[in-house]
Amino acid sequence: MSAETVSGPSAQMDRPSGPLVRITDLSISYRTSRDRPAIDVTHDVDLSVDTGQTLAIVGESGSGKSTVARTLLAYLRGGSFIRSGEVTVGGTDVFSLTGEALRQHRGGTVALVAQNAGQALTPSMRVGRQIAEALQVHGRTATDAHIGELLDQVHLPGRMAKAYPHQLSGGQQQRVAIAMAVAARPQVLVLDEPTTALDVLTQASVLRLLRDLAEELQTATVLVSHDLGVVAGMADEVAVMRAGRVVEKAGVRQVLRSPEHDYTRQLLASAPRLDDNGIVEVHEDGTRTIRPRPELADPTIVVTGKDVAVTYGRGAAANRAVNGVDITVRRGEILALVGESGSGKSTLAWAVAGLNPISDGTLTYSGDDDPTAEPDIGAARDHDLSLPVRKRPLGLRRRIQLAFQNADTALNPRVTVATSLARPLRLFRTVARDRVEERQRELMQQVDLPESFLRRLPGQLSGGQRQRVGIARALAGDPSIIIADEITTALDVSVQAQVLRLLDDIRRDNNLSCLFISHDLAVVHGVADRVMVMHAARVVEEGPVEEVFANPRHPYTRELLGATLAAPGADEDRPDPLTQVAEERTWVTDDSDGWDEGADGHRWRRWRDQT
């Protein structure tokens, strides 16, 4: 059988009637060692997808959803084996394929778009060459014209063929990965969290592209996602998995609006919504209540920035990543920074932390009422945050701590949790040496983890548990401010809800301030007190989160809110965000650089229509 027969049009003509994709009674296990019994991963999974349809598989981390989806590519991770059942595509048992037939199946018949395109692309190879390889491996012609057509199909200019992956944004990298996936015109697309790390505008654009391509190619699509807003916008059917079993499967509207299983109800209740005016608390029966935001009685300002600028490079190559930003952070408040990738929000936060030195403006810390209580940071009330972190006094450094997006890479995989917590305790000398172990136990209790986890390595913890350890490590310095940089992005909705409640508990108990960076506006609306919207290195709108979300005045803020995929339970009459993304903006910031102001500190930068 030739490669063209395996992956070409004749395969679609000759396949038996019925669903293109069938997963029947699939049970998978993996071996840990010779001395121990195998661990069951999935149990009797039955799923099917027909041509032109999209099935979403949802569930929390470890539920088995990615394991099931990737079996369509005849892939099992090391040590895994199929106990029972089969996986067929077009009537062919995919695990019976070997050699050339298997190579043609992977990419030719079934193609994968994974979560992190930056890791999927070869950094030392130009984009055009990588697309050419995707064509050639399936026996297709890789001319410059064909590569240009594929780039055009994913809405990228032909000149991108000469670029290297690191010269592209995250959204552009993902589009290149999609171009490679559809190069051989596969019959089945497996989308494994394809937009998790993207901002809302890029996410909506990429999802719309995927939806259009699936319709054009008439593929059967399997979408793995923990984002129920994405599922609502993309899927025809939904399968909910828990502990390796499908607990509910039906049409997307039925599952998301009228769930039958208690676990499905809990997942839906945990999902943040654009109309949540506080932190969600989910009960065992799946009902949800909203914990109101605390009243901020303390007016003390802990961080003040005036005309802050951060510049990368020098001379003609200089790039202003932050340009003339004013910022204040009050004691006990959560200030959210939102905006698309490259807007400057993380750069600004890292400047506060001392990781990015500022090039212009002033940035000061003024959070201590009694300067004599902190002799290690000097006698002055205000402290210079324009200094890089290595030049800041030790006491000032410990006042501002970070919790990072990816706890997997933020924690040393070779040392225990106890060691990770001990280092900041000893560095900042927040407790006496004979109290280090006691403080470690207190920190674990503070983030709702058992003391026994102190002896574990990060690899022995779940994603949510690792994120809690990251927060505990940030708390070890007894900070006044925590910078939380996309700390819930990679977490499923139930774990995300737990981490957000934990963050809210900590700020209430410790009167802690937080700079909260996120591209999920539903999360921001629930957790933040104030919000600053950044675009092209500047703040374009800021104010109380309820006022900004209810009455957005700058067109960019309206773009962000319009592109946000609403979780189920939000306004059902809201327009489909995947049809709301504008290809070109019709506004520009006013050259006068002035502001208009509303009530309660709500203000927005002036702009003008250029249509």
Coordinates of C-alpha atoms in Angstrom, one line a residue:
M1 CA 0.0 0.0 0.0
S2 CA 1.5 3.3 -1.0
A3 CA 1.8 6.4 1.1
E4 CA -0.8 8.2 -1.1
T5 CA -3.3 5.3 -0.5
V6 CA -2.8 5.6 3.3
S7 CA -3.1 9.4 3.6
G8 CA -4.7 10.5 0.3
P9 CA -8.3 10.9 -0.9
S10 CA -8.8 7.3 -1.7
A11 CA -8.5 6.4 2.0
Q12 CA -11.5 8.5 2.7
M13 CA -13.5 6.9 -0.2
D14 CA -12.7 3.3 0.8
R15 CA -13.2 3.6 4.6
P16 CA -16.2 1.8 6.1
S17 CA -19.4 3.6 6.9
G18 CA -19.9 5.0 10.4
P19 CA -17.7 7.4 12.5
L20 CA -14.3 8.0 11.1
V21 CA -12.7 7.7 14.6
R22 CA -13.7 4.9 17.0
I23 CA -12.2 4.3 20.4
T24 CA -13.8 1.1 21.8
D25 CA -13.5 -0.3 25.4
L26 CA -10.1 1.2 25.7
S27 CA -8.2 0.4 28.9
I28 CA -4.6 1.5 29.3
S29 CA -2.1 0.8 32.1
Y30 CA 1.6 1.5 32.7
R31 CA 4.3 -0.4 34.6
T32 CA 6.3 1.3 37.3
S33 CA 8.7 -1.5 38.2
R34 CA 8.9 -5.3 38.0
D35 CA 8.0 -5.7 41.7
R36 CA 4.8 -3.6 41.6
P37 CA 1.5 -4.2 39.8
A38 CA 0.7 -2.0 36.8
I39 CA -1.2 1.2 37.4
D40 CA -4.5 1.7 35.4
V41 CA -4.7 4.9 33.5
T42 CA -8.0 4.6 31.5
H43 CA -11.0 2.2 31.9
D44 CA -13.4 1.1 29.1
V45 CA -13.4 4.4 27.2
D46 CA -15.8 4.5 24.3
L47 CA -15.7 7.5 22.0
S48 CA -16.4 8.3 18.3
V49 CA -16.0 11.3 16.0
D50 CA -17.3 11.6 12.5
T51 CA -16.0 13.7 9.6
G52 CA -16.6 17.4 10.1
Q53 CA -17.4 17.0 13.8
T54 CA -15.4 18.2 16.9
L55 CA -15.3 16.2 20.1
A56 CA -13.9 17.9 23.2
I57 CA -12.4 15.8 26.0
V58 CA -12.4 17.7 29.3
G59 CA -11.4 16.8 32.9
E60 CA -8.8 17.7 35.5
S61 CA -5.1 16.9 35.3
G62 CA -4.5 13.1 35.4
S63 CA -7.9 12.2 34.2
G64 CA -6.5 10.5 31.1
K65 CA -7.8 12.9 28.4
S66 CA -4.5 13.5 26.7
T67 CA -3.5 9.8 26.9
V68 CA -6.8 8.9 25.1
A69 CA -6.5 11.6 22.5
R70 CA -2.9 10.7 21.6
T71 CA -3.7 7.0 21.0
L72 CA -5.2 8.2 17.7
L73 CA -1.6 8.7 16.6
A74 CA -0.8 5.2 17.9
Y75 CA 1.2 6.8 20.7
L76 CA 1.6 5.5 24.2
R77 CA 4.2 6.9 26.7
G78 CA 7.0 4.6 27.8
G79 CA 5.9 1.7 29.9
S80 CA 2.3 2.0 28.9
F81 CA 0.3 -0.8 27.3
I82 CA -3.3 -1.5 26.2
R83 CA -5.1 -3.9 28.4
S84 CA -8.2 -4.1 26.2
G85 CA -10.0 -2.4 23.5
E86 CA -9.0 -0.8 20.1
V87 CA -8.5 2.5 18.4
T88 CA -9.5 2.7 14.7
V89 CA -9.3 5.5 12.2
G90 CA -11.1 4.9 8.9
G91 CA -11.6 1.3 10.0
T92 CA -7.8 0.6 10.5
D93 CA -6.5 -0.4 13.9
V94 CA -3.9 2.3 14.4
F95 CA -1.8 0.1 16.8
S96 CA -1.4 -2.5 14.0
L97 CA 0.5 0.0 11.9
T98 CA 4.3 -0.3 11.7
G99 CA 7.1 1.2 9.6
E100 CA 6.2 3.4 6.7
A101 CA 2.5 2.9 7.2
L102 CA 2.8 4.3 10.8
R103 CA 4.9 7.2 9.6
Q104 CA 2.3 8.1 7.0
H105 CA -0.4 7.8 9.6
R106 CA 1.2 10.2 11.9
G107 CA 0.8 13.5 10.2
G108 CA -0.8 12.2 7.0
T109 CA -3.9 10.7 8.4
V110 CA -3.9 12.1 12.0
A111 CA -2.1 15.3 12.8
L112 CA -1.3 16.8 16.3
V113 CA -1.3 20.4 17.3
A114 CA 0.3 20.5 20.8
Q115 CA 0.2 23.1 23.6
N116 CA 3.7 24.6 23.3
A117 CA 4.6 25.4 19.7
G118 CA 7.9 26.8 20.9
Q119 CA 9.0 23.4 21.9
A120 CA 7.5 21.7 18.8
L121 CA 9.5 23.8 16.4
T122 CA 13.3 23.3 15.8
P123 CA 14.9 26.6 17.0
S124 CA 17.9 26.3 14.5
M125 CA 15.8 25.8 11.4
R126 CA 13.9 28.4 9.4
V127 CA 10.1 28.2 9.4
G128 CA 9.9 27.5 5.7
R129 CA 12.3 24.6 5.9
Q130 CA 10.2 23.0 8.7
I131 CA 7.0 23.3 6.7
A132 CA 8.8 21.8 3.7
E133 CA 9.9 18.8 5.8
A134 CA 6.2 18.3 6.9
L135 CA 5.3 18.2 3.2
Q136 CA 8.1 16.0 2.0
V137 CA 7.8 13.3 4.7
H138 CA 4.3 12.6 3.3
G139 CA 5.4 12.6 -0.3
R140 CA 4.1 16.0 -1.2
T141 CA 5.9 18.7 -3.2
A142 CA 7.6 21.4 -1.1
T143 CA 7.8 24.3 -3.5
D144 CA 8.1 27.9 -2.3
A145 CA 4.6 28.5 -3.7
H146 CA 3.2 25.6 -1.7
I147 CA 4.9 26.8 1.5
G148 CA 3.5 30.3 0.8
E149 CA 0.0 28.9 0.3
L150 CA 0.2 27.1 3.7
L151 CA 1.4 30.3 5.5
D152 CA -1.4 32.2 3.8
Q153 CA -3.9 29.6 4.9
V154 CA -2.9 30.3 8.6
H155 CA -2.9 34.0 8.0
L156 CA 0.9 34.6 8.0
P157 CA 2.8 36.6 5.4
G158 CA 5.1 34.6 3.0
R159 CA 8.2 36.4 4.4
M160 CA 7.8 34.4 7.6
A161 CA 9.2 31.4 5.7
K162 CA 12.7 33.0 6.2
A163 CA 12.2 33.6 9.9
Y164 CA 13.5 31.5 12.8
P165 CA 11.0 30.4 15.5
H166 CA 12.5 32.8 18.1
Q167 CA 11.7 35.7 15.8
L168 CA 8.0 35.0 16.0
S169 CA 5.4 35.7 18.7
G170 CA 3.7 32.8 20.6
G171 CA 0.6 33.1 18.4
Q172 CA 2.7 33.1 15.2
Q173 CA 4.6 30.0 16.4
Q174 CA 1.3 28.3 17.0
R175 CA 0.1 29.2 13.5
V176 CA 3.3 27.7 12.0
A177 CA 2.7 24.5 14.0
I178 CA -0.9 24.4 12.6
A179 CA 0.5 24.9 9.0
M180 CA 2.8 21.9 9.5
A181 CA -0.1 19.9 10.9
V182 CA -2.4 20.5 8.0
A183 CA 0.3 20.3 5.3
A184 CA -0.6 16.7 4.4
R185 CA -4.4 17.5 4.6
P186 CA -5.0 15.0 7.4
Q187 CA -8.4 13.3 8.1
V188 CA -8.1 13.8 11.8
L189 CA -6.8 16.7 13.9
V190 CA -5.8 16.2 17.6
L191 CA -5.7 19.5 19.4
D192 CA -4.0 19.1 22.8
E193 CA -4.5 22.4 24.7
P194 CA -3.5 24.4 21.6
T195 CA -4.1 27.8 23.1
T196 CA -3.4 27.5 26.8
A197 CA -0.5 29.9 26.9
L198 CA -2.0 32.5 24.5
D199 CA -3.6 35.8 25.3
V200 CA -7.3 36.2 24.6
L201 CA -7.0 38.0 21.3
T202 CA -4.4 35.5 19.9
Q203 CA -6.4 32.6 21.3
A204 CA -9.6 33.7 19.6
S205 CA -7.8 34.2 16.4
V206 CA -6.1 30.8 16.5
L207 CA -9.2 29.0 17.5
R208 CA -11.2 30.7 14.7
L209 CA -8.4 29.6 12.3
L210 CA -8.6 26.0 13.6
R211 CA -12.4 25.9 13.3
D212 CA -12.2 27.3 9.7
L213 CA -9.5 24.8 8.7
A214 CA -11.4 21.9 10.2
E215 CA -14.5 22.9 8.2
E216 CA -12.5 23.4 5.0
L217 CA -10.7 20.1 5.3
Q218 CA -13.7 18.3 6.7
T219 CA -11.6 16.7 9.4
A220 CA -12.7 14.9 12.5
T221 CA -11.3 16.9 15.4
V222 CA -10.5 15.9 18.9
L223 CA -9.9 18.8 21.3
V224 CA -8.3 18.3 24.7
S225 CA -8.8 21.4 26.9
H226 CA -9.4 22.4 30.5
D227 CA -10.8 25.7 29.3
L228 CA -14.6 25.3 29.2
G229 CA -14.9 28.6 27.4
V230 CA -12.8 27.1 24.5
V231 CA -14.9 24.0 24.6
A232 CA -18.1 26.0 24.4
G233 CA -16.8 27.8 21.4
M234 CA -15.3 24.9 19.4
A235 CA -17.0 21.6 20.2
D236 CA -20.1 19.7 18.9
E237 CA -19.9 17.0 21.6
V238 CA -18.2 16.8 25.0
A239 CA -16.8 13.9 26.9
V240 CA -16.0 14.5 30.5
M241 CA -13.3 12.2 32.0
R242 CA -12.5 11.6 35.6
A243 CA -9.9 9.1 36.9
G244 CA -9.6 7.5 33.5
R245 CA -13.3 7.0 32.9
V246 CA -15.8 8.9 30.8
V247 CA -18.5 10.0 33.2
E248 CA -20.6 12.0 30.9
K249 CA -20.9 12.4 27.1
A250 CA -23.4 14.4 25.1
G251 CA -23.9 17.4 22.9
V252 CA -21.9 20.5 24.0
R253 CA -25.0 22.5 24.9
Q254 CA -26.6 19.7 26.9
V255 CA -23.4 19.0 28.9
L256 CA -22.5 22.6 29.6
R257 CA -26.0 23.9 30.3
S258 CA -27.7 20.8 31.9
P259 CA -25.0 18.5 33.2
E260 CA -26.2 15.2 34.7
H261 CA -23.1 14.0 36.6
D262 CA -22.0 15.6 39.9
Y263 CA -18.4 15.8 38.7
T264 CA -19.4 17.7 35.6
R265 CA -21.5 20.1 37.7
Q266 CA -18.4 20.7 39.9
L267 CA -16.2 21.4 36.9
L268 CA -18.7 23.9 35.5
A269 CA -19.2 25.6 38.8
S270 CA -15.4 26.0 39.2
A271 CA -15.0 27.8 35.9
P272 CA -14.6 31.6 36.3
R273 CA -17.2 33.7 34.6
L274 CA -17.1 37.3 33.4
D275 CA -20.0 38.2 35.7
D276 CA -18.3 36.8 38.9
N277 CA -17.8 39.7 41.3
G278 CA -15.5 37.8 43.6
I279 CA -13.8 34.4 44.3
V280 CA -15.9 31.3 43.5
E281 CA -16.5 28.8 46.2
V282 CA -17.7 25.4 44.9
H283 CA -19.7 23.0 47.1
E284 CA -19.9 19.2 46.8
D285 CA -23.3 19.3 45.1
G286 CA -21.9 21.5 42.3
T287 CA -23.6 24.7 43.5
R288 CA -21.4 27.8 43.6
T289 CA -21.3 30.9 45.8
I290 CA -19.3 34.1 45.3
R291 CA -17.0 35.3 48.1
P292 CA -17.2 39.2 47.9
R293 CA -14.1 41.2 47.6
P294 CA -12.8 42.5 50.9
E295 CA -13.1 46.2 51.8
L296 CA -9.7 47.8 51.5
A297 CA -9.6 49.9 54.6
D298 CA -5.9 50.6 54.6
P299 CA -5.0 53.4 52.1
T300 CA -1.3 52.9 52.5
I301 CA 0.5 52.8 49.1
V302 CA 3.4 50.3 49.1
V303 CA 4.7 50.9 45.5
T304 CA 4.7 54.1 43.5
G305 CA 5.9 54.5 39.9
K306 CA 6.0 57.6 37.8
D307 CA 6.7 57.7 34.1
V308 CA 8.3 54.2 34.3
A309 CA 10.1 53.1 31.2
V310 CA 12.0 49.9 30.4
T311 CA 14.1 49.8 27.3
Y312 CA 15.7 46.8 25.6
G313 CA 18.7 47.4 23.4
R314 CA 20.5 50.6 22.4
G315 CA 20.6 53.1 19.7
A316 CA 18.5 52.5 16.6
A317 CA 17.7 49.0 17.8
A318 CA 16.3 50.2 21.2
N319 CA 12.8 48.9 22.0
R320 CA 10.6 50.5 24.7
A321 CA 8.9 47.6 26.3
V322 CA 7.3 49.9 28.9
N323 CA 6.7 53.5 28.0
G324 CA 5.8 56.2 30.6
V325 CA 3.6 54.1 32.9
D326 CA 2.3 55.4 36.3
I327 CA 1.5 52.7 38.8
T328 CA 0.4 52.6 42.5
V329 CA -0.1 49.5 44.6
R330 CA -2.0 49.8 47.8
R331 CA -1.6 47.6 50.9
G332 CA -3.8 44.5 50.8
E333 CA -5.1 45.0 47.2
I334 CA -4.8 42.8 44.1
L335 CA -3.9 44.9 41.1
A336 CA -4.3 43.0 37.8
L337 CA -2.2 43.7 34.7
V338 CA -3.8 42.6 31.5
G339 CA -3.1 42.8 27.8
E340 CA -2.0 40.8 24.8
S341 CA 1.5 39.2 24.6
G342 CA 4.1 41.9 24.2
S343 CA 2.0 44.6 25.8
G344 CA 4.5 45.1 28.6
K345 CA 2.6 43.8 31.6
S346 CA 5.2 41.2 32.7
T347 CA 8.1 43.6 31.9
L348 CA 6.5 46.2 34.2
A349 CA 6.0 43.7 37.0
W350 CA 9.5 42.4 36.7
A351 CA 10.8 46.0 36.9
V352 CA 9.0 46.2 40.3
A353 CA 10.8 43.0 41.3
G354 CA 14.1 44.3 40.1
L355 CA 14.6 41.8 37.3
N356 CA 14.2 44.4 34.6
P357 CA 16.0 47.7 35.5
I358 CA 14.1 50.8 34.5
S359 CA 15.6 53.2 32.0
D360 CA 13.5 56.3 32.9
G361 CA 11.1 57.4 35.6
T362 CA 11.0 56.6 39.3
L363 CA 9.9 53.5 41.2
T364 CA 9.8 53.4 45.0
Y365 CA 8.8 51.1 47.8
S366 CA 7.1 52.9 50.7
G367 CA 5.3 50.1 52.6
D368 CA 6.8 50.2 56.1
D369 CA 5.1 52.4 58.6
D370 CA 8.0 52.1 61.0
P371 CA 11.3 52.2 59.2
T372 CA 13.2 51.4 62.4
A373 CA 11.5 48.0 62.4
E374 CA 13.5 47.0 59.3
P375 CA 17.1 48.0 60.0
D376 CA 18.4 45.8 57.2
I377 CA 16.8 48.0 54.5
G378 CA 18.0 51.3 55.8
A379 CA 16.5 54.2 57.7
A380 CA 14.6 55.9 54.9
R381 CA 10.9 55.4 54.6
D382 CA 10.9 55.3 50.8
H383 CA 13.2 52.8 49.0
D384 CA 14.5 52.9 45.5
L385 CA 13.1 50.1 43.3
S386 CA 14.9 51.4 40.2
L387 CA 17.9 49.5 41.4
P388 CA 18.3 46.0 40.0
V389 CA 17.6 43.3 42.5
R390 CA 21.3 42.4 43.1
K391 CA 21.9 46.0 44.3
R392 CA 18.9 46.2 46.6
P393 CA 19.3 45.8 50.4
L394 CA 18.4 42.3 51.5
G395 CA 15.4 43.5 53.5
L396 CA 14.0 45.3 50.4
R397 CA 14.5 42.2 48.2
R398 CA 12.4 40.1 50.5
R399 CA 9.6 42.6 50.5
I400 CA 8.8 41.7 46.9
Q401 CA 8.6 38.1 45.9
L402 CA 7.5 36.2 42.8
A403 CA 5.3 33.2 42.0
F404 CA 5.9 32.0 38.4
Q405 CA 3.6 30.6 35.7
N406 CA 5.3 27.2 35.4
A407 CA 6.0 25.7 38.8
D408 CA 7.6 22.7 37.0
T409 CA 10.6 24.9 35.9
A410 CA 10.5 27.3 38.8
L411 CA 11.3 24.5 41.3
N412 CA 14.5 22.6 41.3
P413 CA 13.5 19.0 40.4
R414 CA 16.4 17.5 42.3
V415 CA 15.7 18.9 45.8
T416 CA 12.9 18.3 48.1
V417 CA 10.1 20.8 49.0
A418 CA 11.8 21.3 52.4
T419 CA 15.0 22.4 50.7
S420 CA 13.2 24.8 48.4
L421 CA 11.6 26.4 51.4
A422 CA 14.7 26.5 53.5
R423 CA 16.8 28.5 51.1
P424 CA 14.7 31.8 51.2
L425 CA 14.3 31.4 55.0
R426 CA 18.1 31.2 55.5
L427 CA 18.8 33.8 52.8
F428 CA 16.5 36.5 54.2
R429 CA 17.0 35.4 57.9
T430 CA 13.2 35.8 58.6
V431 CA 13.5 33.2 61.4
A432 CA 16.2 32.0 63.6
R433 CA 18.1 28.9 62.4
D434 CA 16.5 26.7 65.1
R435 CA 13.0 27.7 63.8
V436 CA 13.5 26.9 60.1
E437 CA 11.8 23.5 60.3
E438 CA 8.9 24.9 62.3
R439 CA 8.5 27.7 59.8
Q440 CA 8.5 25.2 56.9
R441 CA 5.6 23.4 58.5
E442 CA 3.8 26.7 59.0
L443 CA 4.2 27.6 55.3
M444 CA 2.9 24.2 54.2
Q445 CA -0.1 24.7 56.5
Q446 CA -0.6 28.2 55.0
V447 CA -0.9 26.8 51.5
D448 CA -3.1 23.8 52.6
L449 CA -0.5 21.1 52.0
P450 CA 0.4 18.3 54.4
E451 CA 3.7 18.4 56.3
S452 CA 4.6 15.0 54.7
F453 CA 5.0 16.8 51.3
L454 CA 8.2 18.5 52.7
R455 CA 10.0 15.2 52.0
R456 CA 8.8 15.0 48.4
L457 CA 10.4 16.0 45.2
P458 CA 8.5 18.3 42.8
G459 CA 8.0 15.5 40.4
Q460 CA 6.0 13.6 43.0
L461 CA 3.4 16.4 43.2
S462 CA 0.6 17.4 41.0
G463 CA 0.6 20.7 39.0
G464 CA -1.6 22.4 41.5
Q465 CA 0.4 21.1 44.5
R466 CA 3.6 22.4 42.8
Q467 CA 2.0 25.8 42.3
R468 CA 1.2 25.9 46.0
V469 CA 4.8 25.1 46.9
G470 CA 5.8 28.0 44.6
I471 CA 3.5 30.3 46.6
A472 CA 4.8 29.0 49.9
R473 CA 8.4 29.7 48.8
A474 CA 7.3 33.3 47.9
L475 CA 5.8 33.7 51.3
A476 CA 8.9 32.5 53.1
G477 CA 10.5 35.9 52.7
D478 CA 7.6 37.5 54.6
P479 CA 6.9 39.8 51.7
S480 CA 4.6 42.9 51.4
I481 CA 4.0 42.2 47.7
I482 CA 3.7 39.0 45.7
I483 CA 4.0 39.2 41.9
A484 CA 1.8 36.3 40.5
D485 CA 2.8 35.9 36.9
E486 CA 0.1 33.7 35.1
I487 CA 0.1 31.3 38.0
T488 CA -3.2 29.6 37.0
T489 CA -2.7 29.4 33.2
A490 CA -1.7 25.8 33.0
L491 CA -4.1 24.5 35.7
D492 CA -7.4 22.8 35.1
V493 CA -10.5 24.7 36.3
S494 CA -11.0 23.0 39.6
V495 CA -7.3 23.3 40.7
Q496 CA -7.3 26.9 39.4
A497 CA -10.3 27.8 41.6
Q498 CA -8.5 26.3 44.6
V499 CA -5.3 28.3 43.9
L500 CA -7.3 31.5 43.5
R501 CA -9.1 31.0 46.8
L502 CA -5.7 30.3 48.4
L503 CA -4.3 33.6 47.0
D504 CA -7.3 35.5 48.3
D505 CA -7.1 33.8 51.7
I506 CA -3.4 34.8 52.0
R507 CA -3.9 38.4 51.1
R508 CA -6.8 38.7 53.6
D509 CA -4.9 37.0 56.4
N510 CA -1.6 38.9 55.8
N511 CA -2.9 42.2 54.3
L512 CA -0.6 41.2 51.4
S513 CA -0.6 43.2 48.1
C514 CA -0.4 41.3 44.8
L515 CA 0.5 42.2 41.2
F516 CA -1.6 39.7 39.3
I517 CA -0.7 39.1 35.7
S518 CA -3.2 37.1 33.6
H519 CA -4.7 36.8 30.1
D520 CA -7.9 35.3 31.5
L521 CA -10.2 38.2 32.1
A522 CA -12.8 36.0 33.8
V523 CA -10.2 35.1 36.4
V524 CA -9.2 38.8 36.7
H525 CA -12.7 39.9 37.3
G526 CA -13.1 37.4 40.1
V527 CA -9.8 38.0 42.0
A528 CA -8.7 41.6 41.4
D529 CA -9.7 44.9 43.0
R530 CA -8.2 47.1 40.3
V531 CA -7.1 46.5 36.8
M532 CA -4.6 48.2 34.4
V533 CA -5.0 47.4 30.7
M534 CA -1.7 47.6 28.8
H535 CA -1.3 47.9 25.0
A536 CA 1.9 48.6 23.1
A537 CA 3.9 49.3 26.2
R538 CA 1.4 51.8 27.7
V539 CA -1.5 51.7 30.0
V540 CA -4.7 52.5 28.0
E541 CA -7.3 52.1 30.8
E542 CA -7.3 51.5 34.5
G543 CA -9.7 51.6 37.5
P544 CA -11.8 49.4 39.7
V545 CA -12.3 46.1 38.0
E546 CA -16.1 46.2 38.2
E547 CA -16.2 49.6 36.6
V548 CA -13.7 48.8 33.9
F549 CA -15.4 45.5 33.0
A550 CA -19.0 46.9 33.1
N551 CA -18.1 50.1 31.3
P552 CA -15.0 49.7 29.1
R553 CA -14.2 53.1 27.5
H554 CA -11.0 52.3 25.4
P555 CA -11.6 50.3 22.2
Y556 CA -8.7 48.0 23.1
T557 CA -10.3 47.0 26.4
R558 CA -13.5 46.3 24.5
E559 CA -11.5 44.1 22.1
L560 CA -10.1 42.1 25.0
L561 CA -13.5 41.6 26.6
G562 CA -15.2 40.8 23.2
A563 CA -12.6 38.1 22.5
T564 CA -12.9 36.4 25.9
L565 CA -14.5 33.0 25.6
A566 CA -17.2 33.0 28.2
A567 CA -17.5 30.0 30.5
P568 CA -20.8 28.3 30.6
G569 CA -23.3 30.1 32.8
A570 CA -22.4 33.5 31.6
D571 CA -24.6 35.6 29.3
E572 CA -26.0 33.2 26.7
D573 CA -26.9 36.0 24.4
R574 CA -23.3 37.2 24.2
P575 CA -21.9 37.2 20.6
D576 CA -19.6 34.3 19.6
P577 CA -16.1 35.6 20.5
L578 CA -14.6 33.7 17.6
T579 CA -16.5 35.9 15.2
Q580 CA -15.7 39.1 17.0
V581 CA -11.9 39.3 16.4
A582 CA -11.1 42.3 14.2
E583 CA -8.4 41.6 11.6
E584 CA -7.3 45.3 11.6
R585 CA -7.8 48.0 14.2
T586 CA -9.7 51.1 13.3
W587 CA -8.4 53.3 16.1
V588 CA -5.1 54.8 17.1
T589 CA -4.0 56.4 20.4
D590 CA -4.3 60.2 20.4
D591 CA -0.9 61.9 19.9
S592 CA -1.8 64.3 22.7
D593 CA -1.4 61.4 25.1
G594 CA -4.1 62.8 27.3
W595 CA -6.6 61.0 29.6
D596 CA -10.3 61.1 30.2
E597 CA -11.6 60.3 33.7
G598 CA -14.7 58.8 35.2
A599 CA -15.7 57.9 38.7
D600 CA -13.6 56.1 41.4
G601 CA -10.3 56.5 39.6
H602 CA -11.5 55.0 36.3
R603 CA -9.6 56.6 33.5
W604 CA -8.7 55.9 29.9
R605 CA -6.3 57.1 27.4
R606 CA -7.7 59.3 24.5
W607 CA -7.9 57.7 21.1
R608 CA -9.3 58.6 17.7
D609 CA -11.0 56.7 14.9
Q610 CA -9.0 56.3 11.7
T611 CA -11.7 54.8 9.5

